[in-house]
PDB file of C-alpha atoms in Angstrom:
ATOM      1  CA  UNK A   1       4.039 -10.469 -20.223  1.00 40.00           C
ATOM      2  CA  UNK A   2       6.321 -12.450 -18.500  1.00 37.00           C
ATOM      3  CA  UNK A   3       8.546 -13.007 -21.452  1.00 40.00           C
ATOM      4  CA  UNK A   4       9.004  -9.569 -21.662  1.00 43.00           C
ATOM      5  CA  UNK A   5       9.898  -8.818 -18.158  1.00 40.00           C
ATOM      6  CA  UNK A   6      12.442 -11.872 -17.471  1.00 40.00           C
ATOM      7  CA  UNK A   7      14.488  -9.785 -20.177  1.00 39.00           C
ATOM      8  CA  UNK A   8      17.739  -8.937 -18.210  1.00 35.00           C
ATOM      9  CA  UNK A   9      18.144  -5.028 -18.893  1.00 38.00           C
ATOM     10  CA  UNK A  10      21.661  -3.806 -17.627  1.00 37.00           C
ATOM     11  CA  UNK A  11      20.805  -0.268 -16.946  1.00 41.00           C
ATOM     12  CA  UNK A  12      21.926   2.642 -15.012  1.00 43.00           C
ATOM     13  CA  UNK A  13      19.946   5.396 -13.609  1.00 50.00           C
ATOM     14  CA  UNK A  14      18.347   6.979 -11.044  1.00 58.00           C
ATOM     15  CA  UNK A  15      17.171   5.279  -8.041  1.00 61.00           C
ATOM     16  CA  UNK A  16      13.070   5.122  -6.785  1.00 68.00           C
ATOM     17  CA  UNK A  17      11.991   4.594  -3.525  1.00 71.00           C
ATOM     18  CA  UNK A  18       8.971   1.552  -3.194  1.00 69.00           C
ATOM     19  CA  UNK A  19       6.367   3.209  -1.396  1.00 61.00           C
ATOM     20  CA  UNK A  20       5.077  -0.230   0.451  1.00 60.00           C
ATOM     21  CA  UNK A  21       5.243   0.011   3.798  1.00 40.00           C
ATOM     22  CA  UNK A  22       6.801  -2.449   6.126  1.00 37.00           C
ATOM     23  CA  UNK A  23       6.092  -5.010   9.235  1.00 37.00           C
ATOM     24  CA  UNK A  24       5.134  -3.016  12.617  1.00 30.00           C
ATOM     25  CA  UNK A  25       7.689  -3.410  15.336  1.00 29.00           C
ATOM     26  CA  UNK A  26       5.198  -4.945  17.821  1.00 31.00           C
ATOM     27  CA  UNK A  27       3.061  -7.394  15.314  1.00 34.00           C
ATOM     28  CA  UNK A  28       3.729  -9.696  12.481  1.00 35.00           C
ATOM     29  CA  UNK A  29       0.664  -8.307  10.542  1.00 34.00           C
ATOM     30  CA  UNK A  30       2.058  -6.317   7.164  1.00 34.00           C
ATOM     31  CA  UNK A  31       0.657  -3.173   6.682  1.00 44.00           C
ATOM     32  CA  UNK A  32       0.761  -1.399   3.505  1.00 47.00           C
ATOM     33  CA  UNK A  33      -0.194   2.230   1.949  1.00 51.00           C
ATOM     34  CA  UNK A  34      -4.389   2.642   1.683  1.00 49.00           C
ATOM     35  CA  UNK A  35      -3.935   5.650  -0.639  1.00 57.00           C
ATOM     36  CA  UNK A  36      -3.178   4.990  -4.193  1.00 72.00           C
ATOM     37  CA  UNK A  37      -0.511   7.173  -6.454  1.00 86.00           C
ATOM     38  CA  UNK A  38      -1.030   7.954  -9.988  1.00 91.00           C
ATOM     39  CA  UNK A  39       1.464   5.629 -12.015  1.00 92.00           C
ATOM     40  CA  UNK A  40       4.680   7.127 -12.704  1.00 92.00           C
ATOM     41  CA  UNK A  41       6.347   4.947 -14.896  1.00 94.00           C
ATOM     42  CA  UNK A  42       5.787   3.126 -18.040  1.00 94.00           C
ATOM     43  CA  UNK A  43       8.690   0.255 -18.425  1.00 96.00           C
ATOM     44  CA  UNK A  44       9.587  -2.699 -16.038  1.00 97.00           C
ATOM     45  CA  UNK A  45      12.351  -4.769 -16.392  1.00 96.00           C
ATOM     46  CA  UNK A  46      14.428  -6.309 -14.174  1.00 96.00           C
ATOM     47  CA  UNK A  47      18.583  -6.383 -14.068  1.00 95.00           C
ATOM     48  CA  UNK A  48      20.889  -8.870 -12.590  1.00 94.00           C
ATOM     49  CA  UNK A  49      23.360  -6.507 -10.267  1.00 88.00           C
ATOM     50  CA  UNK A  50      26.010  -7.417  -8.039  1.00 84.00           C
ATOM     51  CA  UNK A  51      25.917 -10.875  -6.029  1.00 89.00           C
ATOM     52  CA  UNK A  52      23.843 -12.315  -8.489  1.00 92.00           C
ATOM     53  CA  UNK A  53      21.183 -10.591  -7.058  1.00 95.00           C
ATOM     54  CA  UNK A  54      17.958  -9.171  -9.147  1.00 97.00           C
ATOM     55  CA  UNK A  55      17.209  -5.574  -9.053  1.00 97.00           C
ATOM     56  CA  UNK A  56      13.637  -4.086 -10.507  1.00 97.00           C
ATOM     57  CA  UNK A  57      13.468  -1.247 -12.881  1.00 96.00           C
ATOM     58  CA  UNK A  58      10.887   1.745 -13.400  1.00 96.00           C
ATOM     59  CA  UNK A  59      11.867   3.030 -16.722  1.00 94.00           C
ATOM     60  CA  UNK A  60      15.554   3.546 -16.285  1.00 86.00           C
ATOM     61  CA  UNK A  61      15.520   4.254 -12.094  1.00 94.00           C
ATOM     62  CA  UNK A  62      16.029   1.369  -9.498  1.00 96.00           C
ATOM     63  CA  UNK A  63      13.539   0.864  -7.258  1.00 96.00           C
ATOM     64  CA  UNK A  64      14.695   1.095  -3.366  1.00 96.00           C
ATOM     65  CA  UNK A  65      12.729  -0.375  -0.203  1.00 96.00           C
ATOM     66  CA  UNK A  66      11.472   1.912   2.210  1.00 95.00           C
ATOM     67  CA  UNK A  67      14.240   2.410   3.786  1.00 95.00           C
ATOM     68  CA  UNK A  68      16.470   3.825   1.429  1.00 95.00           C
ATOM     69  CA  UNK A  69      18.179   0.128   0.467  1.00 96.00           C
ATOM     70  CA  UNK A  70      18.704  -1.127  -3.344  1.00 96.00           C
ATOM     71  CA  UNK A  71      16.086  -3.389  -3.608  1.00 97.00           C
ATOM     72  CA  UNK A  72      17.211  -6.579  -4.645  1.00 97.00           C
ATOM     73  CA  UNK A  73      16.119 -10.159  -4.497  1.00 97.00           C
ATOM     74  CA  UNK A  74      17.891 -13.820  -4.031  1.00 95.00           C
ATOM     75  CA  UNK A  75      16.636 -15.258  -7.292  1.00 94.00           C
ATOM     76  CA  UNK A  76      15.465 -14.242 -10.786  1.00 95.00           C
ATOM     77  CA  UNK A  77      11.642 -16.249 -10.316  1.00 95.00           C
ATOM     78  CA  UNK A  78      10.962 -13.760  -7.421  1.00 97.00           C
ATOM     79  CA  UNK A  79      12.155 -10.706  -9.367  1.00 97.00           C
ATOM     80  CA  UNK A  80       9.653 -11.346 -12.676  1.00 97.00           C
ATOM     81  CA  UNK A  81       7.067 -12.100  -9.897  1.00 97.00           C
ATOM     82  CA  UNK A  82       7.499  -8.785  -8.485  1.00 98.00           C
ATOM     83  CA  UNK A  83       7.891  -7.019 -11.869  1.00 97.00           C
ATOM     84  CA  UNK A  84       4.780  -8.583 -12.975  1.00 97.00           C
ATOM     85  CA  UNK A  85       3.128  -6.738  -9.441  1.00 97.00           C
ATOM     86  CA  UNK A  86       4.593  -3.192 -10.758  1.00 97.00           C
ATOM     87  CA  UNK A  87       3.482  -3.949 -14.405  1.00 96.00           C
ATOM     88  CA  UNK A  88      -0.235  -4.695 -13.912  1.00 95.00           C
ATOM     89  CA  UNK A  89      -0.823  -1.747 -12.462  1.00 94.00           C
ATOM     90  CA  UNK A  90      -2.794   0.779 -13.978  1.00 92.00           C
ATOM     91  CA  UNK A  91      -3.280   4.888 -13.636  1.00 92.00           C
ATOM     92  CA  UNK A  92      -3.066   4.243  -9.855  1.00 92.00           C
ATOM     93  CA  UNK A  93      -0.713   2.263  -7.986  1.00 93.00           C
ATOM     94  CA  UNK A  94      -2.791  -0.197  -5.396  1.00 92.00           C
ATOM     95  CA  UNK A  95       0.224  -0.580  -2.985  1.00 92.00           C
ATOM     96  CA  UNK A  96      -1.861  -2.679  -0.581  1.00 91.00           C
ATOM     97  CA  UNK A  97      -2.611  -5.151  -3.214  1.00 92.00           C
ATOM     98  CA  UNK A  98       1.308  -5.637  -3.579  1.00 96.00           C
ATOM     99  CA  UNK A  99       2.094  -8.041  -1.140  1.00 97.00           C
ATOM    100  CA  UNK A 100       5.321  -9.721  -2.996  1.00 98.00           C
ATOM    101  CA  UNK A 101       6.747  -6.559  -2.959  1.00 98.00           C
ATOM    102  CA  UNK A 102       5.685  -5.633   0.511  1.00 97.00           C
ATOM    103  CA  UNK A 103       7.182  -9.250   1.875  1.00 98.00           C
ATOM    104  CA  UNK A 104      10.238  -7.958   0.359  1.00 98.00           C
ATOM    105  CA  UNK A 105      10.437  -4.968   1.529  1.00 98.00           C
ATOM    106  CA  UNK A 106      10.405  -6.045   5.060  1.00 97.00           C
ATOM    107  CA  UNK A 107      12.846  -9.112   4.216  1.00 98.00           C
ATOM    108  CA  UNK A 108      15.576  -6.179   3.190  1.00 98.00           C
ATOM    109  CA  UNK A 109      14.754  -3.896   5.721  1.00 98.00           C
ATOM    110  CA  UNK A 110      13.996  -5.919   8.486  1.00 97.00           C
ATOM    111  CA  UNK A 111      12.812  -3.058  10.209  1.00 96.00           C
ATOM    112  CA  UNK A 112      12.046  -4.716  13.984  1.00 95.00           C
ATOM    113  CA  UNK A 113      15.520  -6.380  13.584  1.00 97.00           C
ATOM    114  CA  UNK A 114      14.927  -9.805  14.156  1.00 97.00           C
ATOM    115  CA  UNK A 115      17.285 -12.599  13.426  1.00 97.00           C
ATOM    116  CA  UNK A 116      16.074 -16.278  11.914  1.00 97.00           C
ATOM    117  CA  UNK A 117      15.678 -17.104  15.427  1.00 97.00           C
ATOM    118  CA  UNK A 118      13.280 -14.964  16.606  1.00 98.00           C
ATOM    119  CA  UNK A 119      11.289 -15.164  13.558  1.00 98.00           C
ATOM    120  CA  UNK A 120      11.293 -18.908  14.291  1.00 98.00           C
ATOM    121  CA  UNK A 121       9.963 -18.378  17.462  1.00 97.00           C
ATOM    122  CA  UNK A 122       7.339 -15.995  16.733  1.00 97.00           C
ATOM    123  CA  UNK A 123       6.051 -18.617  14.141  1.00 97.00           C
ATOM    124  CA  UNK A 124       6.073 -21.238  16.431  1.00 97.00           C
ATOM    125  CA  UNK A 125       3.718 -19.077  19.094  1.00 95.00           C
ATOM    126  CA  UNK A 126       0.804 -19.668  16.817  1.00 95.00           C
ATOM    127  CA  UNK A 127       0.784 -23.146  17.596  1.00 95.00           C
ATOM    128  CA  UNK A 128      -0.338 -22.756  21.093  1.00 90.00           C
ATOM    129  CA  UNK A 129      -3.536 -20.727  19.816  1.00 93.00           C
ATOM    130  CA  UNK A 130      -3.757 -22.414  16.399  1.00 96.00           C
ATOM    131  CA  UNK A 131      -6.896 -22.651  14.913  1.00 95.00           C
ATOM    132  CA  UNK A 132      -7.390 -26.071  14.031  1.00 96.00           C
ATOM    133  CA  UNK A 133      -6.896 -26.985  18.025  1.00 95.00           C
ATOM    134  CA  UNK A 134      -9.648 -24.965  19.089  1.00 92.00           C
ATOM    135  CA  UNK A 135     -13.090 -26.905  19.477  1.00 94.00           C
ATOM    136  CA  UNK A 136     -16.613 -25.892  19.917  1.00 93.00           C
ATOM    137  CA  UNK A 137     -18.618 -27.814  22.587  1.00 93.00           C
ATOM    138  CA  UNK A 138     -21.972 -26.520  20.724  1.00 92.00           C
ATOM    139  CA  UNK A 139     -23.783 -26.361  18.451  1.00 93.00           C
ATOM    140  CA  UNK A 140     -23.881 -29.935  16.974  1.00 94.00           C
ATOM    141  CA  UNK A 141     -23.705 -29.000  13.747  1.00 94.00           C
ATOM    142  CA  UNK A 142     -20.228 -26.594  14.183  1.00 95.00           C
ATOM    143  CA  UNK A 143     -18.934 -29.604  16.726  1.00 95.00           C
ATOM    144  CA  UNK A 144     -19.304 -31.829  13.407  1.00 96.00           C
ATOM    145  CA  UNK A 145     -18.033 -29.739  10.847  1.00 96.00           C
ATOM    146  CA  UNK A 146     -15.128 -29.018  12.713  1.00 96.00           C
ATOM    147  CA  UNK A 147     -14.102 -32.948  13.269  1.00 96.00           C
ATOM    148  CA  UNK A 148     -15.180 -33.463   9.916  1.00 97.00           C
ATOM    149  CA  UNK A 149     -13.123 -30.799   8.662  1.00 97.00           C
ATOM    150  CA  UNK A 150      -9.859 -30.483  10.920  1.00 97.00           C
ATOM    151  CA  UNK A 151      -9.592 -33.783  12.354  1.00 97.00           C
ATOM    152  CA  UNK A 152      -7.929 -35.439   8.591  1.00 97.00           C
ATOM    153  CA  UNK A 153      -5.553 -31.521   8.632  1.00 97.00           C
ATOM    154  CA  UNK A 154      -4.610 -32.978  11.932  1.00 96.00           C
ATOM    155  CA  UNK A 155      -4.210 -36.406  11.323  1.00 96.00           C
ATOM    156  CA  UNK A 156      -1.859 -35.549   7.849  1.00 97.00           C
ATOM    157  CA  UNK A 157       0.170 -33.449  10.097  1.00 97.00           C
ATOM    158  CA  UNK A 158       0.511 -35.853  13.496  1.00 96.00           C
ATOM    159  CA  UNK A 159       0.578 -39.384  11.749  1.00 92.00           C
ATOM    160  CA  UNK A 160       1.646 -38.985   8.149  1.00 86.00           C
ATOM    161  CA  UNK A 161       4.191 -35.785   7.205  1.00 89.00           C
ATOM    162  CA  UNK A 162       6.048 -34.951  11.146  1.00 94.00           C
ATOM    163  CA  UNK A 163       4.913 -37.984  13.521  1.00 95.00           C
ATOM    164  CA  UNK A 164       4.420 -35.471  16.068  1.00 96.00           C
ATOM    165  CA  UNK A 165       1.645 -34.984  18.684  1.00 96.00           C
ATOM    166  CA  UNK A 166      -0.628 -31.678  18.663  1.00 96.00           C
ATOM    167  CA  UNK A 167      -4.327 -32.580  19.541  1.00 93.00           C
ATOM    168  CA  UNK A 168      -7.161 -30.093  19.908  1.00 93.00           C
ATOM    169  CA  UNK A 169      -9.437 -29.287  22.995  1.00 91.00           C
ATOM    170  CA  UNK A 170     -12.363 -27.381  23.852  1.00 90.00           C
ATOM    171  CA  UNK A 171     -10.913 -25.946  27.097  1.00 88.00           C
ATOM    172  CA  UNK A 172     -10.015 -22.095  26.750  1.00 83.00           C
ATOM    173  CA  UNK A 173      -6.274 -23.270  27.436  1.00 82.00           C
ATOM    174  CA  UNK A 174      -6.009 -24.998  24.559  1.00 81.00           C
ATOM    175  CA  UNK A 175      -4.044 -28.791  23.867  1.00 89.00           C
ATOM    176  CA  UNK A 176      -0.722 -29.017  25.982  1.00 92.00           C
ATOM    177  CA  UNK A 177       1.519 -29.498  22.919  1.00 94.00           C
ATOM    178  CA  UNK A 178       4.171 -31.920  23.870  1.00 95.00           C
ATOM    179  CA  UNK A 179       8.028 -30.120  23.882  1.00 96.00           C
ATOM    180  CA  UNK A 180       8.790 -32.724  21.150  1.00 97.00           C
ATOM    181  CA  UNK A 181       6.935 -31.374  19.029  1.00 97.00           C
ATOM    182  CA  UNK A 182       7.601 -27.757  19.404  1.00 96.00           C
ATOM    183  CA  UNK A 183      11.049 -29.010  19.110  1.00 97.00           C
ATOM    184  CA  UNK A 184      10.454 -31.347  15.330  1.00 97.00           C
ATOM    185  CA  UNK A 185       8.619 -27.774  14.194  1.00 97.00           C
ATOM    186  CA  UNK A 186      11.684 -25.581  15.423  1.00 97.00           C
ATOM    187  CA  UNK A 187      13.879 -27.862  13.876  1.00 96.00           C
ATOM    188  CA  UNK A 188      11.783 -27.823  10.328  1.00 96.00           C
ATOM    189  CA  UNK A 189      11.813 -23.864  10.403  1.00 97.00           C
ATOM    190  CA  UNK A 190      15.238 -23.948  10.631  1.00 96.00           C
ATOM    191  CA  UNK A 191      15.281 -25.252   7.231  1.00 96.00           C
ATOM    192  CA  UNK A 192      14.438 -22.154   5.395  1.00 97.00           C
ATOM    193  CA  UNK A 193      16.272 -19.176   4.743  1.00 96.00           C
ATOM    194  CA  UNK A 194      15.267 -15.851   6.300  1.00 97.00           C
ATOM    195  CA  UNK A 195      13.483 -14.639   3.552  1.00 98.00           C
ATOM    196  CA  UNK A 196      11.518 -17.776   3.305  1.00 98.00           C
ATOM    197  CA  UNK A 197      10.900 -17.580   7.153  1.00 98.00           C
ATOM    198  CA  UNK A 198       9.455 -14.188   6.685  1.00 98.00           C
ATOM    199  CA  UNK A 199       6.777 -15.219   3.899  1.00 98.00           C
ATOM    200  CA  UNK A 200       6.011 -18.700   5.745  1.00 98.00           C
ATOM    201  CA  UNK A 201       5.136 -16.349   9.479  1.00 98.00           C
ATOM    202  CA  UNK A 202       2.789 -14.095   7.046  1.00 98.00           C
ATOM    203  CA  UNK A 203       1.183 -17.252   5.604  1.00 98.00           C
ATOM    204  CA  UNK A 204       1.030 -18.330   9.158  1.00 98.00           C
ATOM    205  CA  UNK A 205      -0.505 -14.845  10.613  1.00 97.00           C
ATOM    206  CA  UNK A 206      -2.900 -14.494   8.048  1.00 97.00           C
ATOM    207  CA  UNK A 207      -4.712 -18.271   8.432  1.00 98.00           C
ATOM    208  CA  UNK A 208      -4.106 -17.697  12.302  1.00 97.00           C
ATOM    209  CA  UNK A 209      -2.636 -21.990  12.010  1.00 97.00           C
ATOM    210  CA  UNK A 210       1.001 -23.390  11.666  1.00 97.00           C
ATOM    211  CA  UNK A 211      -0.962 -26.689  10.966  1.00 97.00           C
ATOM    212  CA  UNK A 212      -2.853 -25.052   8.092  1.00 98.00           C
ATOM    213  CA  UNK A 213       0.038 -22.999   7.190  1.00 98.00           C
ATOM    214  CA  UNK A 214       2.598 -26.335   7.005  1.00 97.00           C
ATOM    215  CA  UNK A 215      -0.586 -28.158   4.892  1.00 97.00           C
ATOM    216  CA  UNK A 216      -0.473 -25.294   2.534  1.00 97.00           C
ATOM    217  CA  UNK A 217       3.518 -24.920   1.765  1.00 97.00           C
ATOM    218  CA  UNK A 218       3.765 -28.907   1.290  1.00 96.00           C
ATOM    219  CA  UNK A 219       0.915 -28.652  -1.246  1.00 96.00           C
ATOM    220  CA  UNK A 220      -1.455 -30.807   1.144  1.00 97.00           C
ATOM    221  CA  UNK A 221      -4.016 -28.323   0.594  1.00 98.00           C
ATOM    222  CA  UNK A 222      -4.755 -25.589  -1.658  1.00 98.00           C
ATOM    223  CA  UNK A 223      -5.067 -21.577  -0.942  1.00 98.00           C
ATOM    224  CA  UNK A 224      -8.782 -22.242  -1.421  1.00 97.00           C
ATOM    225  CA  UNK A 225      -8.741 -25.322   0.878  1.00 98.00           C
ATOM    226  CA  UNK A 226      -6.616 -23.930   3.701  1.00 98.00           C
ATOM    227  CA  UNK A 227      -8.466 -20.432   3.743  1.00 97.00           C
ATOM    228  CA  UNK A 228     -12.343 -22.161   4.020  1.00 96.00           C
ATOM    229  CA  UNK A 229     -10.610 -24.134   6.680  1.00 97.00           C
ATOM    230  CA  UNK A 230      -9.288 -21.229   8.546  1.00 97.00           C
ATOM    231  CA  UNK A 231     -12.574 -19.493   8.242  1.00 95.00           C
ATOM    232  CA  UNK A 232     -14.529 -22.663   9.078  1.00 95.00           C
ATOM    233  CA  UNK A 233     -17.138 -21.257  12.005  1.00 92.00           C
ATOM    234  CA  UNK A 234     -17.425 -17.992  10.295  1.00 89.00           C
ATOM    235  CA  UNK A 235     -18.776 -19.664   6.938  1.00 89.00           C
ATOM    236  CA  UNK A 236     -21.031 -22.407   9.272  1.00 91.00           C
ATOM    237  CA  UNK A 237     -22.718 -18.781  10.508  1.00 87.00           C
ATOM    238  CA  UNK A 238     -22.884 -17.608   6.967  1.00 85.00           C
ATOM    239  CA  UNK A 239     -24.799 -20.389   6.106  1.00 81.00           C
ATOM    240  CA  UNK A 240     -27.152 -20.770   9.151  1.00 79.00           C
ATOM    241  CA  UNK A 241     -27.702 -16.612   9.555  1.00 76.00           C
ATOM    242  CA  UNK A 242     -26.806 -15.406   6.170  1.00 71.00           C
ATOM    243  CA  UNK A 243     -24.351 -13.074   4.289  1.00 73.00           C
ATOM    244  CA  UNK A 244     -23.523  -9.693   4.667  1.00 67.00           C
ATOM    245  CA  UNK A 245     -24.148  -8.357   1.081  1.00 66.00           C
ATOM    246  CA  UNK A 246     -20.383  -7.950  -0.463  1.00 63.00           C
ATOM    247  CA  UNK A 247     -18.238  -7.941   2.807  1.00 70.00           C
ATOM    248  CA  UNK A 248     -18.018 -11.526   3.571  1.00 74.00           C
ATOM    249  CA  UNK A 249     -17.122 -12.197  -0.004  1.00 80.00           C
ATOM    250  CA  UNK A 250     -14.870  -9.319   0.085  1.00 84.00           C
ATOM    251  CA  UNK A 251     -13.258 -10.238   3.577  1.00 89.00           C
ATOM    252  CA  UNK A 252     -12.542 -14.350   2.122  1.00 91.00           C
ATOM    253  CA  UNK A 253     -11.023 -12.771  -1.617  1.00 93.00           C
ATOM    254  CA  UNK A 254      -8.383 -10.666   0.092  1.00 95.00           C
ATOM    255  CA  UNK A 255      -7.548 -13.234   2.405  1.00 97.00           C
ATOM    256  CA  UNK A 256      -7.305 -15.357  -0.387  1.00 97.00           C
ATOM    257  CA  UNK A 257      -4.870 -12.893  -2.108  1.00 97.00           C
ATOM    258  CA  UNK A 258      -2.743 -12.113   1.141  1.00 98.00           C
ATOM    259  CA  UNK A 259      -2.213 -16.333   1.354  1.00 98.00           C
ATOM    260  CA  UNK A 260      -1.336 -17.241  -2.193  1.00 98.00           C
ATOM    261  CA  UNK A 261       0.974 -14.083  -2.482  1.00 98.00           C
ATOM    262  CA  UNK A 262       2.670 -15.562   0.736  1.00 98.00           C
ATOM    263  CA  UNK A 263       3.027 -18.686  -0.206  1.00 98.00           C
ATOM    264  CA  UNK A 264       4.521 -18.201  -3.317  1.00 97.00           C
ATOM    265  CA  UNK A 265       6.910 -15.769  -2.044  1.00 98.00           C
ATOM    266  CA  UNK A 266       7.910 -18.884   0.638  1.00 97.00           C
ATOM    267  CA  UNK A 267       8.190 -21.084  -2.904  1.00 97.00           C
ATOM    268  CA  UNK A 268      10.145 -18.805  -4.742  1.00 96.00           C
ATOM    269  CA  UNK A 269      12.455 -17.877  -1.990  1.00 95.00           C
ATOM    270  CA  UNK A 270      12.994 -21.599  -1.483  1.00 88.00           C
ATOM    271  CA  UNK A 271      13.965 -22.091  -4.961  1.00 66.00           C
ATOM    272  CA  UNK A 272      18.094 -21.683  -5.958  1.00 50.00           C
ATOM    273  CA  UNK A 273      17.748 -22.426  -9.673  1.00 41.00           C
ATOM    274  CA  UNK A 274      16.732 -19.988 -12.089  1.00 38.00           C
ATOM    275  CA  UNK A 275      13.387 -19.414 -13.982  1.00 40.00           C
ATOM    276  CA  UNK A 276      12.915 -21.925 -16.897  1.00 37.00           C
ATOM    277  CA  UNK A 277      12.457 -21.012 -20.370  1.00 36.00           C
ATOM    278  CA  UNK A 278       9.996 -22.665 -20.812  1.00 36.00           C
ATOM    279  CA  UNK A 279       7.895 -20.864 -18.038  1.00 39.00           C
ATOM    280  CA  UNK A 280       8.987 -17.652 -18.770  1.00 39.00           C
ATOM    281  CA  UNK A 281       7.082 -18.289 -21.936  1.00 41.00           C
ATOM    282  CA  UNK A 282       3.792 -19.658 -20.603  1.00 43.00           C
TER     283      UNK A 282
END
């Protein structure tokens, strides 16, 4: 499939407007179209257009954003990625399931106008409520899974990949985190590019942890790993009071989905070089 969508098709046409909605003005949370659409289109292929940008087609019509722009992305990896979202679809079009396309979206639009700097910022705000800080007092068994489990996150993080200090507490205030370290975070932010940025504060919203979130893009944990962690009391309840038939399961699989598709939007935005043959044939 892949082979067949890295194709670069030079074509002309009409222009189609992505129906994925956008960030909200007031929250980083994405929100995206419940209702489905019956499939409109049979061919995807994407283009290389001005800039060296990608562009995706439907048949012969570009697709826009959702506000009316050309949508185009920074580097050819990203646009098969997308492509492959529009191509799997079947006689209805699952918008919510297409976060790549959604992250893009709101990296083109930018529809609450933010600069790199304030999407810095608002990434940074989860560290004061991060997850992994937050400590039960009781029961004994949650105070021990969460040492057991968050303690070595925080002790990757602190001691072996940003020598910085966070800690945890049990207090409702939370650890004081040290300026320092708000300041060696800021400072590795600033290393990605906007687009990047916007994928890394999904990532970040969705496992409610920059610690987790930072484990996850350096490939210190897995999607798998960094979602049980993020969900670590909920699943200790699950396993001392049960599961609710479907929903649990249902609830950890979309999160699942929402975290991967972030993270490898934050990879392949990172990423200046092109796709390689040899993965466009895999």
């Amino acid at each position: 499939m892949l082979r067949g969508l890295a194709r670069l098709c030079r074509r002309g046409g009409t222009a189609v407007q992505s129906p994925c909605c956008c960030v909200a003005a007031s929250s980083p949370a994405y929100s995206t179209a419940t209702s489905g659409r019956k499939k409109f289109y049979q061919d995807v292929s994407i283009s290389q257009g001005e800039g060296g940008l990608f562009e995706i087609n439907l048949d012969r019509r570009k697709l826009k954003t959702p506000g009316g722009k050309l949508f185009m992305v920074p580097s050819e990896a990203l646009a098969v990625a997308v492509a492959t979202e529009w191509d799997s679809q079947k006689d209805t079009l699952k918008f919510y399931a297409m976060h790549l396309t959604t992250l893009c979206n709101t990296a083109l639009d930018n529809p609450t106008q933010r600069n790199r700097e304030q999407v810095i910022t608002a990434a940074l705000k989860f560290l004061e409520t991060d997850t992994v800080c937050y400590r039960v007092e009781e029961p004994p068994g949650l105070v021990e899974l969460q040492n057991n489990e968050w303690d070595p996150v925080l002790d990757w993080i602190e001691k072996r990949q940003y020598n910085v200090v966070i800690g945890s507490s049990s207090s409702i205030m939370g650890p004081l985190i040290p300026k320092e370290t708000k300041a060696t975070f800021r400072q590795h932010l600033a290393s990605y590019n906007f687009w990047a940025l916007i994928g890394l504060e999904f990532v970040i919203a969705q496992l409610k942890s920059l610690v987790l979130s930072f484990g996850l893009i350096d490939r210190h944990l897995t999607v798998e790993e960094a979602v049980l962690l993020s969900r670590l009391e909920e699943e200790y309840q699950i396993q001392h009071w049960g599961n609710v038939e479907w929903a649990h399961d249902y609830d950890m699989y979309e999160l699942r989905a929402r975290t991967a598709a972030g993270t490898l939007f934050v990879h392949l935005c990172s990423e200046s070089s092109t796709v390689k043959h040899k993965l466009l044939q895999d």
